[in-house]
PDB file of C-alpha atoms in Angstrom:
ATOM      1  CA  MET N   1      15.582 231.558  75.952  1.00 59.00           C
ATOM      2  CA  ASN N   2      15.853 233.724  78.819  1.00 81.00           C
ATOM      3  CA  LYS N   3      12.946 234.943  80.916  1.00 93.00           C
ATOM      4  CA  ILE N   4      11.911 238.508  80.464  1.00 95.00           C
ATOM      5  CA  GLU N   5      10.524 240.029  83.833  1.00 95.00           C
ATOM      6  CA  LYS N   6       8.334 243.206  83.611  1.00 96.00           C
ATOM      7  CA  ILE N   7       8.387 245.990  86.507  1.00 97.00           C
ATOM      8  CA  ILE N   8       5.454 248.229  86.300  1.00 97.00           C
ATOM      9  CA  PHE N   9       5.617 251.586  88.245  1.00 97.00           C
ATOM     10  CA  ASP N  10       3.232 254.681  88.464  1.00 96.00           C
ATOM     11  CA  SER N  11       4.602 257.045  86.002  1.00 96.00           C
ATOM     12  CA  GLU N  12       3.949 260.238  88.240  1.00 96.00           C
ATOM     13  CA  TYR N  13       7.183 259.936  90.087  1.00 97.00           C
ATOM     14  CA  PHE N  14       9.075 257.638  87.347  1.00 97.00           C
ATOM     15  CA  ASP N  15       9.157 258.984  83.755  1.00 96.00           C
ATOM     16  CA  ALA N  16      11.249 257.234  81.111  1.00 97.00           C
ATOM     17  CA  LEU N  17      12.147 260.409  79.216  1.00 95.00           C
ATOM     18  CA  SER N  18      12.736 263.024  81.896  1.00 95.00           C
ATOM     19  CA  THR N  19      15.005 260.479  83.927  1.00 97.00           C
ATOM     20  CA  LEU N  20      17.100 259.712  80.993  1.00 96.00           C
ATOM     21  CA  ASP N  21      17.253 263.327  79.613  1.00 91.00           C
ATOM     22  CA  CYS N  22      18.453 265.086  82.600  1.00 88.00           C
ATOM     23  CA  GLY N  23      22.260 264.532  81.817  1.00 90.00           C
ATOM     24  CA  GLN N  24      22.824 261.973  84.232  1.00 95.00           C
ATOM     25  CA  ILE N  25      23.431 259.034  81.854  1.00 97.00           C
ATOM     26  CA  PHE N  26      24.740 258.525  78.302  1.00 97.00           C
ATOM     27  CA  ARG N  27      24.229 254.796  77.636  1.00 97.00           C
ATOM     28  CA  PHE N  28      20.568 254.659  76.230  1.00 97.00           C
ATOM     29  CA  LYS N  29      19.182 254.487  72.858  1.00 96.00           C
ATOM     30  CA  LYS N  30      15.597 255.761  71.521  1.00 96.00           C
ATOM     31  CA  LEU N  31      13.556 252.758  70.286  1.00 96.00           C
ATOM     32  CA  ASN N  32      10.282 252.794  68.176  1.00 93.00           C
ATOM     33  CA  LYS N  33       8.579 252.160  71.768  1.00 92.00           C
ATOM     34  CA  GLY N  34      10.599 253.546  74.638  1.00 96.00           C
ATOM     35  CA  TYR N  35      14.585 253.325  75.210  1.00 98.00           C
ATOM     36  CA  LEU N  36      17.167 250.689  75.651  1.00 98.00           C
ATOM     37  CA  VAL N  37      18.810 251.373  79.015  1.00 98.00           C
ATOM     38  CA  LEU N  38      22.656 250.012  79.360  1.00 98.00           C
ATOM     39  CA  SER N  39      24.492 249.771  82.351  1.00 98.00           C
ATOM     40  CA  LYS N  40      27.533 247.349  82.497  1.00 97.00           C
ATOM     41  CA  ASP N  41      26.924 244.428  80.843  1.00 97.00           C
ATOM     42  CA  LYS N  42      23.278 244.718  81.395  1.00 98.00           C
ATOM     43  CA  GLY N  43      20.297 246.117  79.155  1.00 98.00           C
ATOM     44  CA  ALA N  44      16.627 247.015  80.052  1.00 98.00           C
ATOM     45  CA  ILE N  45      13.820 248.429  77.851  1.00 98.00           C
ATOM     46  CA  ILE N  46      11.724 250.920  79.683  1.00 98.00           C
ATOM     47  CA  HIS N  47       8.673 253.098  78.272  1.00 97.00           C
ATOM     48  CA  THR N  48       6.088 255.372  79.527  1.00 96.00           C
ATOM     49  CA  GLU N  49       2.375 255.090  78.833  1.00 94.00           C
ATOM     50  CA  ASN N  50      -1.022 255.506  80.093  1.00 92.00           C
ATOM     51  CA  ASN N  51       0.348 256.815  83.603  1.00 94.00           C
ATOM     52  CA  GLN N  52       2.571 253.659  83.790  1.00 97.00           C
ATOM     53  CA  THR N  53       6.469 253.142  83.442  1.00 98.00           C
ATOM     54  CA  THR N  54       7.587 249.734  82.415  1.00 98.00           C
ATOM     55  CA  ILE N  55      10.927 248.173  82.667  1.00 98.00           C
ATOM     56  CA  GLN N  56      11.427 244.833  80.733  1.00 97.00           C
ATOM     57  CA  CYS N  57      14.859 242.899  81.694  1.00 97.00           C
ATOM     58  CA  LEU N  58      15.963 239.749  82.186  1.00 96.00           C
ATOM     59  CA  ALA N  59      14.383 237.875  85.374  1.00 96.00           C
ATOM     60  CA  GLU N  60      17.622 237.284  87.009  1.00 96.00           C
ATOM     61  CA  GLU N  61      18.614 241.031  86.720  1.00 96.00           C
ATOM     62  CA  LYS N  62      15.213 242.324  87.970  1.00 97.00           C
ATOM     63  CA  GLU N  63      16.780 243.390  91.480  1.00 97.00           C
ATOM     64  CA  TYR N  64      19.525 245.056  89.812  1.00 98.00           C
ATOM     65  CA  PHE N  65      17.223 247.439  87.837  1.00 98.00           C
ATOM     66  CA  ILE N  66      14.981 248.047  90.684  1.00 98.00           C
ATOM     67  CA  ASN N  67      18.036 249.180  92.654  1.00 98.00           C
ATOM     68  CA  PHE N  68      19.389 250.858  89.363  1.00 98.00           C
ATOM     69  CA  PHE N  69      16.101 252.942  88.892  1.00 98.00           C
ATOM     70  CA  ASP N  70      15.855 253.927  92.621  1.00 98.00           C
ATOM     71  CA  LEU N  71      12.513 252.461  92.808  1.00 97.00           C
ATOM     72  CA  ASN N  72      12.742 252.037  96.590  1.00 97.00           C
ATOM     73  CA  ARG N  73      12.912 255.558  97.134  1.00 97.00           C
ATOM     74  CA  ASP N  74       9.838 257.993  98.174  1.00 97.00           C
ATOM     75  CA  TYR N  75      10.552 260.609  95.290  1.00 97.00           C
ATOM     76  CA  LYS N  76       6.801 262.176  96.488  1.00 97.00           C
ATOM     77  CA  ALA N  77       8.450 263.094  99.814  1.00 97.00           C
ATOM     78  CA  ILE N  78      11.491 264.532  97.972  1.00 98.00           C
ATOM     79  CA  CYS N  79       9.076 266.654  95.677  1.00 97.00           C
ATOM     80  CA  ASP N  80       7.167 267.718  98.687  1.00 97.00           C
ATOM     81  CA  SER N  81      10.282 268.806 100.539  1.00 97.00           C
ATOM     82  CA  ALA N  82      11.221 270.813  97.585  1.00 97.00           C
ATOM     83  CA  LYS N  83       7.722 272.581  97.366  1.00 96.00           C
ATOM     84  CA  SER N  84       8.365 273.351 101.040  1.00 96.00           C
ATOM     85  CA  GLN N  85      11.125 275.661 100.271  1.00 95.00           C
ATOM     86  CA  ASN N  86       8.622 278.179  98.909  1.00 94.00           C
ATOM     87  CA  LEU N  87      11.150 279.048  95.827  1.00 95.00           C
ATOM     88  CA  SER N  88       9.082 279.886  92.706  1.00 95.00           C
ATOM     89  CA  ILE N  89      11.552 278.367  90.383  1.00 96.00           C
ATOM     90  CA  LEU N  90      12.078 275.233  92.506  1.00 97.00           C
ATOM     91  CA  THR N  91       8.258 274.469  92.768  1.00 97.00           C
ATOM     92  CA  LYS N  92       7.873 274.887  88.993  1.00 96.00           C
ATOM     93  CA  SER N  93      10.813 272.752  88.212  1.00 96.00           C
ATOM     94  CA  VAL N  94       9.239 270.066  90.641  1.00 97.00           C
ATOM     95  CA  GLU N  95       6.090 270.204  88.709  1.00 95.00           C
ATOM     96  CA  SER N  96       7.900 269.678  85.206  1.00 93.00           C
ATOM     97  CA  GLY N  97      10.581 267.138  86.597  1.00 95.00           C
ATOM     98  CA  LYS N  98       8.924 265.218  89.168  1.00 96.00           C
ATOM     99  CA  GLY N  99       9.212 262.071  87.115  1.00 97.00           C
ATOM    100  CA  ILE N 100      12.923 262.187  87.498  1.00 97.00           C
ATOM    101  CA  ARG N 101      14.621 259.440  89.417  1.00 97.00           C
ATOM    102  CA  ILE N 102      18.355 259.584  90.128  1.00 97.00           C
ATOM    103  CA  LEU N 103      19.885 256.205  89.043  1.00 98.00           C
ATOM    104  CA  ASN N 104      22.105 254.049  90.909  1.00 97.00           C
ATOM    105  CA  GLN N 105      24.943 253.804  88.073  1.00 97.00           C
ATOM    106  CA  ASP N 106      27.924 251.497  88.440  1.00 97.00           C
ATOM    107  CA  ILE N 107      30.784 253.617  89.791  1.00 97.00           C
ATOM    108  CA  GLU N 108      33.397 252.711  87.541  1.00 97.00           C
ATOM    109  CA  GLU N 109      31.429 253.273  84.626  1.00 98.00           C
ATOM    110  CA  THR N 110      30.122 256.681  85.887  1.00 98.00           C
ATOM    111  CA  LEU N 111      33.679 257.956  86.569  1.00 98.00           C
ATOM    112  CA  PHE N 112      34.805 256.984  82.935  1.00 98.00           C
ATOM    113  CA  SER N 113      31.823 258.502  81.353  1.00 98.00           C
ATOM    114  CA  PHE N 114      31.920 261.691  83.123  1.00 97.00           C
ATOM    115  CA  ILE N 115      35.754 262.196  82.216  1.00 97.00           C
ATOM    116  CA  ILE N 116      34.835 261.568  78.774  1.00 97.00           C
ATOM    117  CA  SER N 117      32.015 264.301  79.336  1.00 94.00           C
ATOM    118  CA  GLN N 118      34.090 267.042  80.340  1.00 89.00           C
ATOM    119  CA  ASN N 119      34.266 269.887  77.567  1.00 86.00           C
ATOM    120  CA  ASN N 120      32.209 267.800  75.421  1.00 87.00           C
ATOM    121  CA  ASN N 121      28.537 267.848  74.023  1.00 89.00           C
ATOM    122  CA  ILE N 122      26.356 265.045  74.832  1.00 89.00           C
ATOM    123  CA  PRO N 123      25.781 263.713  71.364  1.00 93.00           C
ATOM    124  CA  ARG N 124      29.597 263.161  70.866  1.00 95.00           C
ATOM    125  CA  ILE N 125      29.889 261.627  74.661  1.00 96.00           C
ATOM    126  CA  LYS N 126      27.277 259.192  73.595  1.00 96.00           C
ATOM    127  CA  GLY N 127      29.110 258.453  70.349  1.00 97.00           C
ATOM    128  CA  ILE N 128      32.631 258.191  72.028  1.00 97.00           C
ATOM    129  CA  ILE N 129      31.023 255.879  74.618  1.00 98.00           C
ATOM    130  CA  GLU N 130      29.530 253.608  72.060  1.00 98.00           C
ATOM    131  CA  LYS N 131      32.809 253.313  70.165  1.00 98.00           C
ATOM    132  CA  LEU N 132      34.460 252.496  73.389  1.00 98.00           C
ATOM    133  CA  CYS N 133      31.851 249.569  74.098  1.00 98.00           C
ATOM    134  CA  GLN N 134      32.072 248.347  70.379  1.00 98.00           C
ATOM    135  CA  GLY N 135      35.601 248.263  70.646  1.00 98.00           C
ATOM    136  CA  LEU N 136      36.388 246.563  73.912  1.00 98.00           C
ATOM    137  CA  GLY N 137      32.941 245.189  75.293  1.00 98.00           C
ATOM    138  CA  GLU N 138      31.275 241.989  74.579  1.00 97.00           C
ATOM    139  CA  LYS N 139      27.953 241.884  72.204  1.00 97.00           C
ATOM    140  CA  ARG N 140      24.883 241.061  74.216  1.00 96.00           C
ATOM    141  CA  GLU N 141      21.121 241.298  73.325  1.00 95.00           C
ATOM    142  CA  ILE N 142      17.810 241.674  75.140  1.00 95.00           C
ATOM    143  CA  LEU N 143      14.417 241.064  73.287  1.00 93.00           C
ATOM    144  CA  GLY N 144      16.344 240.646  70.089  1.00 93.00           C
ATOM    145  CA  ILE N 145      17.804 244.116  70.414  1.00 95.00           C
ATOM    146  CA  GLU N 146      21.781 243.699  70.389  1.00 96.00           C
ATOM    147  CA  TYR N 147      24.083 246.009  72.208  1.00 97.00           C
ATOM    148  CA  PHE N 148      27.761 245.926  73.523  1.00 98.00           C
ATOM    149  CA  ALA N 149      28.560 245.917  77.167  1.00 98.00           C
ATOM    150  CA  PHE N 150      30.567 248.409  78.860  1.00 98.00           C
ATOM    151  CA  PRO N 151      34.371 247.256  78.723  1.00 98.00           C
ATOM    152  CA  THR N 152      35.786 245.276  81.552  1.00 97.00           C
ATOM    153  CA  VAL N 153      38.560 247.224  83.329  1.00 97.00           C
ATOM    154  CA  GLU N 154      41.233 244.610  82.494  1.00 97.00           C
ATOM    155  CA  LYS N 155      40.277 245.042  78.851  1.00 98.00           C
ATOM    156  CA  MET N 156      40.323 248.797  79.064  1.00 98.00           C
ATOM    157  CA  ALA N 157      43.914 248.706  80.978  1.00 98.00           C
ATOM    158  CA  LYS N 158      45.459 246.396  78.149  1.00 98.00           C
ATOM    159  CA  ALA N 159      44.065 248.623  75.424  1.00 98.00           C
ATOM    160  CA  ASP N 160      46.854 250.698  73.778  1.00 97.00           C
ATOM    161  CA  LEU N 161      46.582 254.564  74.228  1.00 97.00           C
ATOM    162  CA  SER N 162      46.205 254.969  70.411  1.00 97.00           C
ATOM    163  CA  PHE N 163      42.868 253.166  70.668  1.00 98.00           C
ATOM    164  CA  TYR N 164      41.686 255.751  73.076  1.00 98.00           C
ATOM    165  CA  GLN N 165      42.913 258.449  70.798  1.00 97.00           C
ATOM    166  CA  ASN N 166      41.311 257.137  67.940  1.00 97.00           C
ATOM    167  CA  ILE N 167      37.778 256.846  68.978  1.00 97.00           C
ATOM    168  CA  GLY N 168      38.045 260.498  69.672  1.00 96.00           C
ATOM    169  CA  LEU N 169      38.982 261.109  73.374  1.00 97.00           C
ATOM    170  CA  GLY N 170      41.819 263.876  72.453  1.00 95.00           C
ATOM    171  CA  TYR N 171      43.514 264.813  75.518  1.00 95.00           C
ATOM    172  CA  ARG N 172      41.093 262.693  77.626  1.00 97.00           C
ATOM    173  CA  ALA N 173      42.886 259.637  76.284  1.00 97.00           C
ATOM    174  CA  ARG N 174      45.628 259.420  78.719  1.00 97.00           C
ATOM    175  CA  TYR N 175      42.980 260.291  81.538  1.00 98.00           C
ATOM    176  CA  ILE N 176      40.911 257.082  80.650  1.00 98.00           C
ATOM    177  CA  LYS N 177      43.935 254.923  80.118  1.00 98.00           C
ATOM    178  CA  ASN N 178      45.385 255.832  83.264  1.00 97.00           C
ATOM    179  CA  LEU N 179      42.300 255.296  85.368  1.00 98.00           C
ATOM    180  CA  ALA N 180      41.770 252.098  83.824  1.00 98.00           C
ATOM    181  CA  GLU N 181      45.196 250.737  84.821  1.00 98.00           C
ATOM    182  CA  SER N 182      44.789 252.246  88.437  1.00 97.00           C
ATOM    183  CA  ILE N 183      41.582 250.250  88.935  1.00 97.00           C
ATOM    184  CA  TYR N 184      42.892 247.252  87.285  1.00 97.00           C
ATOM    185  CA  ASN N 185      46.121 247.448  89.608  1.00 97.00           C
ATOM    186  CA  GLY N 186      44.302 247.703  92.829  1.00 96.00           C
ATOM    187  CA  LEU N 187      42.518 251.224  93.165  1.00 95.00           C
ATOM    188  CA  ASN N 188      38.948 250.276  94.496  1.00 95.00           C
ATOM    189  CA  LEU N 189      36.457 252.959  94.155  1.00 95.00           C
ATOM    190  CA  HIS N 190      33.633 251.174  96.016  1.00 93.00           C
ATOM    191  CA  GLU N 191      35.522 251.439  99.096  1.00 94.00           C
ATOM    192  CA  LEU N 192      35.256 255.149  98.994  1.00 95.00           C
ATOM    193  CA  ASN N 193      31.522 254.803  99.378  1.00 93.00           C
ATOM    194  CA  ALA N 194      32.171 254.739 103.158  1.00 93.00           C
ATOM    195  CA  LEU N 195      33.819 258.459 103.141  1.00 96.00           C
ATOM    196  CA  SER N 196      32.023 261.433 103.748  1.00 95.00           C
ATOM    197  CA  THR N 197      30.885 263.397 100.595  1.00 95.00           C
ATOM    198  CA  LYS N 198      33.677 266.046 101.443  1.00 94.00           C
ATOM    199  CA  GLU N 199      36.381 263.130 101.919  1.00 97.00           C
ATOM    200  CA  LEU N 200      35.086 261.279  98.935  1.00 97.00           C
ATOM    201  CA  ARG N 201      35.317 264.443  96.724  1.00 96.00           C
ATOM    202  CA  LYS N 202      38.825 264.881  97.792  1.00 96.00           C
ATOM    203  CA  SER N 203      39.753 261.600  96.731  1.00 97.00           C
ATOM    204  CA  LEU N 204      38.228 261.824  93.325  1.00 97.00           C
ATOM    205  CA  LEU N 205      40.032 264.987  92.900  1.00 97.00           C
ATOM    206  CA  GLY N 206      43.453 263.311  93.367  1.00 96.00           C
ATOM    207  CA  ILE N 207      42.536 261.038  90.130  1.00 97.00           C
ATOM    208  CA  LEU N 208      44.207 262.322  86.869  1.00 96.00           C
ATOM    209  CA  GLY N 209      41.686 264.105  84.511  1.00 95.00           C
ATOM    210  CA  VAL N 210      38.990 265.030  87.423  1.00 96.00           C
ATOM    211  CA  GLY N 211      38.257 268.377  88.568  1.00 94.00           C
ATOM    212  CA  LYS N 212      35.219 269.530  90.628  1.00 92.00           C
ATOM    213  CA  LYS N 213      32.439 269.194  88.195  1.00 92.00           C
ATOM    214  CA  VAL N 214      33.217 265.720  86.931  1.00 95.00           C
ATOM    215  CA  ALA N 215      33.732 264.879  91.012  1.00 96.00           C
ATOM    216  CA  ASP N 216      30.227 266.204  91.779  1.00 95.00           C
ATOM    217  CA  CYS N 217      28.528 264.451  88.948  1.00 96.00           C
ATOM    218  CA  VAL N 218      30.295 261.050  90.227  1.00 97.00           C
ATOM    219  CA  LEU N 219      29.510 261.758  93.568  1.00 97.00           C
ATOM    220  CA  LEU N 220      25.612 262.268  92.775  1.00 97.00           C
ATOM    221  CA  PHE N 221      24.948 259.758  89.871  1.00 97.00           C
ATOM    222  CA  GLY N 222      27.936 257.075  90.853  1.00 97.00           C
ATOM    223  CA  PHE N 223      27.887 257.302  94.586  1.00 97.00           C
ATOM    224  CA  HIS N 224      24.362 258.811  94.924  1.00 97.00           C
ATOM    225  CA  LYS N 225      25.601 261.191  97.469  1.00 97.00           C
ATOM    226  CA  SER N 226      22.771 263.632  97.372  1.00 96.00           C
ATOM    227  CA  ASP N 227      24.577 266.367  99.419  1.00 96.00           C
ATOM    228  CA  SER N 228      26.304 267.384  96.148  1.00 95.00           C
ATOM    229  CA  PHE N 229      25.235 270.039  93.515  1.00 96.00           C
ATOM    230  CA  PRO N 230      27.091 269.791  90.049  1.00 94.00           C
ATOM    231  CA  VAL N 231      27.162 273.360  88.522  1.00 95.00           C
ATOM    232  CA  ASP N 232      27.125 273.471  84.515  1.00 92.00           C
ATOM    233  CA  THR N 233      25.763 276.088  82.251  1.00 91.00           C
ATOM    234  CA  TRP N 234      22.390 275.704  83.217  1.00 93.00           C
ATOM    235  CA  ILE N 235      22.651 275.703  86.628  1.00 96.00           C
ATOM    236  CA  GLU N 236      24.667 278.936  86.560  1.00 96.00           C
ATOM    237  CA  LYS N 237      21.826 280.519  84.608  1.00 96.00           C
ATOM    238  CA  VAL N 238      19.252 279.225  87.222  1.00 96.00           C
ATOM    239  CA  TYR N 239      21.678 280.719  89.870  1.00 97.00           C
ATOM    240  CA  ARG N 240      22.047 284.008  88.225  1.00 96.00           C
ATOM    241  CA  GLU N 241      18.583 284.572  87.019  1.00 95.00           C
ATOM    242  CA  ASP N 242      16.325 282.744  89.317  1.00 95.00           C
ATOM    243  CA  PHE N 243      18.360 283.031  92.677  1.00 95.00           C
ATOM    244  CA  LYS N 244      20.073 286.527  91.750  1.00 95.00           C
ATOM    245  CA  GLY N 245      23.222 285.208  92.849  1.00 95.00           C
ATOM    246  CA  GLU N 246      26.570 286.957  92.253  1.00 95.00           C
ATOM    247  CA  ILE N 247      29.173 284.234  93.065  1.00 96.00           C
ATOM    248  CA  LYS N 248      31.232 284.019  89.863  1.00 94.00           C
ATOM    249  CA  ASP N 249      33.197 280.724  90.829  1.00 94.00           C
ATOM    250  CA  ARG N 250      31.049 277.412  89.868  1.00 93.00           C
ATOM    251  CA  ALA N 251      32.612 275.546  92.807  1.00 92.00           C
ATOM    252  CA  LYS N 252      31.743 278.396  95.216  1.00 95.00           C
ATOM    253  CA  ILE N 253      28.293 278.440  93.632  1.00 96.00           C
ATOM    254  CA  SER N 254      28.062 274.542  94.294  1.00 95.00           C
ATOM    255  CA  ASP N 255      29.022 275.019  97.791  1.00 94.00           C
ATOM    256  CA  TYR N 256      26.226 277.718  98.396  1.00 96.00           C
ATOM    257  CA  LEU N 257      23.555 275.407  96.936  1.00 96.00           C
ATOM    258  CA  VAL N 258      24.584 272.590  99.077  1.00 96.00           C
ATOM    259  CA  GLU N 259      24.819 274.746 102.295  1.00 96.00           C
ATOM    260  CA  ARG N 260      21.222 275.856 101.102  1.00 96.00           C
ATOM    261  CA  PHE N 261      19.720 272.332 100.368  1.00 97.00           C
ATOM    262  CA  LYS N 262      21.815 269.938 102.391  1.00 96.00           C
ATOM    263  CA  GLU N 263      20.827 266.253 101.837  1.00 96.00           C
ATOM    264  CA  ASN N 264      18.297 266.836  99.161  1.00 97.00           C
ATOM    265  CA  SER N 265      20.820 269.417  97.024  1.00 97.00           C
ATOM    266  CA  GLY N 266      21.350 266.758  94.319  1.00 97.00           C
ATOM    267  CA  TYR N 267      17.602 265.974  93.600  1.00 97.00           C
ATOM    268  CA  TYR N 268      16.806 269.685  93.683  1.00 97.00           C
ATOM    269  CA  GLN N 269      19.556 270.091  91.046  1.00 97.00           C
ATOM    270  CA  GLN N 270      18.093 267.626  88.813  1.00 96.00           C
ATOM    271  CA  TYR N 271      14.801 269.233  88.828  1.00 97.00           C
ATOM    272  CA  LEU N 272      16.375 272.787  88.252  1.00 96.00           C
ATOM    273  CA  PHE N 273      18.399 271.727  85.537  1.00 95.00           C
ATOM    274  CA  TYR N 274      15.911 269.702  83.651  1.00 94.00           C
ATOM    275  CA  HIS N 275      13.377 272.700  83.894  1.00 94.00           C
ATOM    276  CA  LYS N 276      15.876 275.264  82.787  1.00 93.00           C
ATOM    277  CA  ARG N 277      17.163 273.343  79.905  1.00 90.00           C
ATOM    278  CA  SER N 278      13.834 272.367  78.741  1.00 87.00           C
ATOM    279  CA  HIS N 279      12.122 275.679  79.085  1.00 78.00           C
ATOM    280  CA  GLU N 280      15.014 277.403  77.167  1.00 73.00           C
ATOM    281  CA  LYS N 281      14.973 274.719  74.375  1.00 65.00           C
ATOM    282  CA  LYS N 282      11.225 275.542  73.897  1.00 56.00           C
ATOM    283  CA  ASP N 283      11.941 279.306  73.763  1.00 45.00           C
TER     284      ASP N 283
END
């Protein structure tokens, strides 16, 4: 039997629910206690209780998940820098969302996932990705819980376009098929990591099916480029209602916020997004 390792972390700056429920990841499932979190062909079980967040994973995957959950970064310093901006909405957002950590997700999986996410709602996105994994991924298990790995690029490239259409991708089917073929035929996304955020965004925008919102999400959640600020409906509401902004174009709103918050933009974006959405849901 494979050895299971436990990683225990103070939950003040690492909360399971807020980290998973802030729009950055789609491959996780609620369990009786905690969540099953999936990345590539790997799985971990994570739960927060009694001021501690515990990760359970295979011993040989411990370092992978320490990096995946960004456990070596000082989020207290990031929260303190956010509060030092002296913006009421940002301070409130940090207080409600300081348990969020920006995950270091697999770049390819993140790009596929956010192409699927465009003009889609979260339950449907999760459902399509699950069908993709069930159809093309290998079955795995951790602590008796079965799951399907994210498919290899080879499997995805060789799948018929009809497969993607049949799992509900609609017009996005050809984007996913085209991207899988491009990577299989030599496109190396990992090499792009050396580029500046501006140059990397330009490269991502050259991929069929990638617009600015998808590119910014992949920059932040795949490449961990924190000088990016994805703007969706919730962030647009923050900008209009709390920043009293008047810019109409979301791309320009993003540019304005990055100019204002620099290298911490992505972290602040997550706090603001989580707080605004949580607050409005309660109302």
